[in-house]
CSV table of C-alpha atoms in Angstrom, one decimal:
chain,number,residue,atom,x,y,z
A,1,LYS,CA,100.2,59.0,161.6
A,2,ALA,CA,99.3,60.9,158.8
A,3,GLY,CA,102.1,63.8,158.5
A,4,VAL,CA,101.7,67.7,157.8
A,5,THR,CA,99.6,68.3,155.1
A,6,GLN,CA,99.5,72.0,153.9
A,7,THR,CA,97.3,73.2,151.0
A,8,PRO,CA,97.3,74.2,148.3
A,9,ARG,CA,100.7,73.0,147.1
A,10,TYR,CA,101.5,75.8,144.3
A,11,LEU,CA,99.7,79.3,144.3
A,12,ILE,CA,99.8,82.0,141.8
A,13,LYS,CA,99.1,85.6,142.4
A,14,THR,CA,99.5,88.9,141.3
A,15,ARG,CA,100.7,92.3,143.1
A,16,GLY,CA,98.2,93.5,145.4
A,17,GLN,CA,96.3,90.5,146.1
A,18,GLN,CA,95.3,88.7,149.4
A,19,VAL,CA,96.6,84.6,149.9
A,20,THR,CA,95.3,82.4,152.5
A,21,LEU,CA,97.3,79.2,153.4
A,22,SER,CA,96.7,76.2,155.3
A,23,CYS,CA,98.1,73.6,157.1
A,24,SER,CA,97.0,70.4,159.2
A,25,PRO,CA,99.3,69.2,162.0
A,26,ILE,CA,100.2,66.0,162.6
A,27,SER,CA,97.0,64.2,164.5
A,28,GLY,CA,97.9,65.1,168.5
A,29,HIS,CA,100.2,68.3,168.0
A,30,ARG,CA,99.2,71.4,169.2
A,31,SER,CA,101.9,73.9,168.4
A,32,VAL,CA,102.2,74.8,164.7
A,33,SER,CA,105.1,77.0,163.3
A,34,TRP,CA,105.1,78.9,160.0
A,35,TYR,CA,108.3,79.7,158.2
A,36,GLN,CA,109.6,81.4,154.7
A,37,GLN,CA,111.8,79.8,152.7
A,38,THR,CA,113.6,81.8,149.7
A,39,PRO,CA,117.0,81.3,148.3
A,40,GLY,CA,118.2,84.8,149.4
A,41,GLN,CA,117.1,84.5,153.0
A,42,GLY,CA,117.0,81.1,153.7
A,43,LEU,CA,114.4,80.1,156.0
A,44,GLN,CA,113.1,82.5,158.4
A,45,PHE,CA,110.6,82.0,161.1
A,46,LEU,CA,107.3,83.7,161.1
A,47,PHE,CA,105.2,82.9,163.7
A,48,GLU,CA,104.1,80.0,165.9
A,49,TYR,CA,100.3,79.2,167.4
A,50,PHE,CA,99.5,76.9,170.2
A,51,SER,CA,96.0,76.3,171.5
A,52,GLU,CA,94.6,79.0,169.2
A,53,THR,CA,97.2,81.9,170.8
A,54,GLN,CA,100.4,83.2,169.0
A,55,ARG,CA,102.8,82.4,171.2
A,56,ASN,CA,106.3,83.6,169.1
A,57,LYS,CA,106.5,85.7,166.3
A,58,GLY,CA,109.2,86.8,163.8
A,59,ASN,CA,110.2,90.1,162.0
A,60,PHE,CA,107.9,90.2,159.5
A,61,PRO,CA,105.5,92.8,158.8
A,62,GLY,CA,101.9,93.1,159.6
A,63,ARG,CA,100.8,92.1,156.2
A,64,PHE,CA,101.6,88.6,157.3
A,65,SER,CA,99.1,86.9,160.3
A,66,GLY,CA,98.3,83.8,161.3
A,67,ARG,CA,95.7,82.2,163.0
A,68,GLN,CA,94.9,78.2,164.7
A,69,PHE,CA,91.5,76.4,165.3
A,70,SER,CA,90.4,74.5,168.2
A,71,ASN,CA,91.5,71.5,165.9
A,72,SER,CA,94.7,72.4,166.0
A,73,ARG,CA,95.0,73.6,162.1
A,74,SER,CA,96.0,76.9,161.1
A,75,GLU,CA,96.2,79.5,158.4
A,76,MET,CA,98.3,82.2,157.5
A,77,ASN,CA,97.5,85.2,155.6
A,78,VAL,CA,99.2,87.7,153.5
A,79,SER,CA,97.8,90.5,152.4
A,80,THR,CA,98.9,93.2,149.8
A,81,LEU,CA,101.1,91.3,148.0
A,82,GLU,CA,104.5,92.2,147.1
A,83,LEU,CA,107.0,90.4,144.3
A,84,GLY,CA,109.0,90.1,147.2
A,85,ASP,CA,106.5,87.5,149.2
A,86,SER,CA,107.2,85.1,146.6
A,87,ALA,CA,108.7,81.9,148.4
A,88,LEU,CA,108.2,78.5,149.6
A,89,TYR,CA,106.1,78.4,153.0
A,90,LEU,CA,106.1,75.8,155.3
A,91,CYS,CA,104.9,74.7,158.0
A,92,ALA,CA,105.9,72.7,161.2
A,93,SER,CA,103.9,70.8,164.0
A,94,SER,CA,105.5,70.0,167.5
A,95,SER,CA,104.4,67.9,170.0
A,96,THR,CA,104.4,69.9,173.3
A,97,SER,CA,104.7,66.6,175.6
A,98,GLY,CA,108.4,65.8,175.5
A,99,GLY,CA,111.4,67.1,172.9
A,100,ASN,CA,111.0,70.4,170.7
A,101,GLU,CA,111.4,68.2,167.3
A,102,GLN,CA,109.0,70.1,164.8
A,103,PHE,CA,107.9,68.0,161.6
A,104,PHE,CA,107.7,70.0,158.4
A,105,GLY,CA,104.8,70.1,155.7
A,106,PRO,CA,105.5,70.2,151.7
A,107,GLY,CA,105.0,73.7,151.4
A,108,THR,CA,103.1,76.4,149.6
A,109,ARG,CA,104.8,77.2,146.9
A,110,LEU,CA,103.6,81.1,146.5
A,111,THR,CA,104.6,83.0,143.1
A,112,VAL,CA,103.6,86.7,142.9
A,113,LEU,CA,103.3,88.6,139.4
B,1,GLY,CA,117.2,88.2,168.2
B,2,GLU,CA,118.9,85.3,168.0
B,3,ASN,CA,121.5,85.3,164.8
B,4,VAL,CA,122.5,82.1,163.3
B,5,GLU,CA,125.9,82.2,161.1
B,6,GLN,CA,126.4,78.9,159.4
B,7,HIS,CA,129.9,77.9,157.3
B,8,PRO,CA,130.9,76.6,154.6
B,9,SER,CA,128.1,77.8,152.1
B,10,THR,CA,128.8,75.0,149.9
B,11,LEU,CA,131.0,71.8,150.5
B,12,SER,CA,131.9,69.1,148.2
B,13,VAL,CA,133.8,65.9,149.3
B,14,GLN,CA,134.7,62.3,147.9
B,15,GLU,CA,132.6,59.5,149.2
B,16,GLY,CA,134.0,57.9,152.4
B,17,ASP,CA,135.6,61.3,153.5
B,18,SER,CA,133.9,63.4,156.3
B,19,ALA,CA,132.1,66.5,156.1
B,20,VAL,CA,131.8,69.0,159.0
B,21,ILE,CA,129.6,71.9,159.0
B,22,LYS,CA,129.8,75.1,162.0
B,23,CYS,CA,127.6,77.2,163.2
B,24,THR,CA,127.7,80.1,165.9
B,25,TYR,CA,124.8,81.9,167.2
B,26,SER,CA,124.4,85.3,169.4
B,27,ASP,CA,121.9,84.5,171.8
B,28,SER,CA,123.3,83.0,175.2
B,29,ALA,CA,119.9,82.1,176.5
B,30,SER,CA,119.4,79.5,173.4
B,31,ASN,CA,119.1,76.2,174.2
B,32,TYR,CA,117.9,74.1,171.7
B,33,PHE,CA,120.0,73.2,168.5
B,34,PRO,CA,118.6,71.1,165.6
B,35,TRP,CA,119.7,69.9,162.6
B,36,TYR,CA,117.9,69.7,159.1
B,37,LYS,CA,118.7,67.9,155.9
B,38,GLN,CA,116.4,68.9,153.1
B,39,GLU,CA,116.8,67.7,150.0
B,40,LEU,CA,116.1,69.0,146.4
B,41,GLY,CA,111.9,69.4,146.5
B,42,LYS,CA,111.5,68.2,149.5
B,43,ARG,CA,110.4,69.4,153.3
B,44,PRO,CA,113.4,69.8,155.8
B,45,GLN,CA,113.9,66.7,157.9
B,46,LEU,CA,115.2,66.8,161.4
B,47,ILE,CA,118.5,64.7,161.6
B,48,ILE,CA,119.8,65.5,165.1
B,49,ASP,CA,119.7,67.7,167.8
B,50,ILE,CA,121.1,68.9,170.6
B,51,ARG,CA,120.2,70.6,174.1
B,52,SER,CA,122.3,73.0,175.6
B,53,ASN,CA,122.9,70.5,178.8
B,54,VAL,CA,124.6,68.2,176.4
B,55,GLY,CA,128.1,68.6,174.8
B,56,GLU,CA,128.0,65.9,172.5
B,57,LYS,CA,125.5,63.7,170.6
B,58,LYS,CA,126.1,60.8,168.5
B,59,ASP,CA,124.0,59.1,165.9
B,60,GLN,CA,125.3,56.4,163.7
B,61,ARG,CA,127.5,58.5,161.1
B,62,ILE,CA,126.0,61.6,162.6
B,63,ALA,CA,127.0,63.8,165.6
B,64,VAL,CA,126.6,67.2,166.7
B,65,THR,CA,129.1,68.9,169.0
B,66,LEU,CA,128.3,72.1,171.2
B,67,ASN,CA,130.5,74.8,172.7
B,68,LYS,CA,128.2,76.9,175.2
B,69,THR,CA,131.2,79.3,175.9
B,70,ALA,CA,131.9,80.1,172.4
B,71,LYS,CA,128.4,79.6,171.0
B,72,HIS,CA,128.8,77.3,168.3
B,73,PHE,CA,128.0,74.0,167.4
B,74,SER,CA,129.2,71.8,164.5
B,75,LEU,CA,127.5,68.8,162.3
B,76,HIS,CA,129.9,66.1,161.4
B,77,ILE,CA,129.0,63.3,159.0
B,78,THR,CA,131.4,60.5,158.8
B,79,GLU,CA,131.9,58.1,155.8
B,80,THR,CA,130.0,60.1,153.8
B,81,GLN,CA,128.0,58.6,150.8
B,82,PRO,CA,126.0,59.6,147.4
B,83,GLU,CA,122.8,60.2,149.3
B,84,ASP,CA,123.9,62.6,151.8
B,85,SER,CA,124.4,65.1,149.3
B,86,ALA,CA,121.4,67.9,150.0
B,87,VAL,CA,121.0,71.3,152.0
B,88,TYR,CA,122.0,70.7,155.6
B,89,PHE,CA,120.7,73.7,157.8
B,90,CYS,CA,121.3,74.5,161.5
B,91,ALA,CA,119.0,75.9,164.0
B,92,ALA,CA,119.1,77.6,167.6
B,93,THR,CA,116.0,79.0,170.0
B,94,ASN,CA,115.3,80.0,173.3
B,95,SER,CA,111.8,79.0,172.6
B,96,GLY,CA,111.3,76.2,171.6
B,97,TYR,CA,109.6,76.3,168.7
B,98,ALA,CA,110.7,79.2,167.3
B,99,LEU,CA,113.9,78.4,165.5
B,100,ASN,CA,116.2,80.5,163.7
B,101,PHE,CA,117.9,78.8,160.9
B,102,GLY,CA,121.5,79.5,159.3
B,103,LYS,CA,121.5,79.8,155.6
B,104,GLY,CA,122.8,76.3,154.8
B,105,THR,CA,125.6,74.2,153.7
B,106,SER,CA,124.8,72.7,149.8
B,107,LEU,CA,126.7,69.2,150.5
B,108,LEU,CA,127.7,67.4,147.7
B,109,VAL,CA,129.2,63.4,147.9
B,110,THR,CA,131.2,62.7,144.8
B,111,PRO,CA,131.5,59.0,144.0
């Protein structure tokens, strides 16, 4: 089975712009979670989607949003970018039958200038 | 919400020695505790996990212990090898898919 894929892998934006990141889960996985990784804060949970519905949400401002499509692919959007949004954005997919193991994608490295 | 603290932040051991990383959590409802290994420039990968109905789990050189009363869990790596060098993250959750991570431990195994 192909692993979790994320596009694009690298992105450079300027403050005030918005960005959309994409995640394709492992085939058959219906849960997709998003995390922000920074050197200072580590890995922080953003949100989780299952069957096109947001099931869990972390403590991030409303500028961070996401959605999931019927084929389980997910996108996250960040509006009005700030310098502090520079980070590695990781998505992870899980099979909801059996364990909780989350399989991570390679991440999208976002740099905000 | 859940708060996970992880210690130490850095750990250096000689090849062949054991390494222990400890985590504490705040939410007594947490019931799933995975450990991830992240090598430089790579994605996190699950190395072992434990559920709240189990006190210990072992997989070859890696073991995890859980003390629900004290709300802490630990990762034990025996007979460390240079390829064990990486950043290790613990996590806890009561919802299955919303992982609350510790800040990570950078493990260096020197030959």
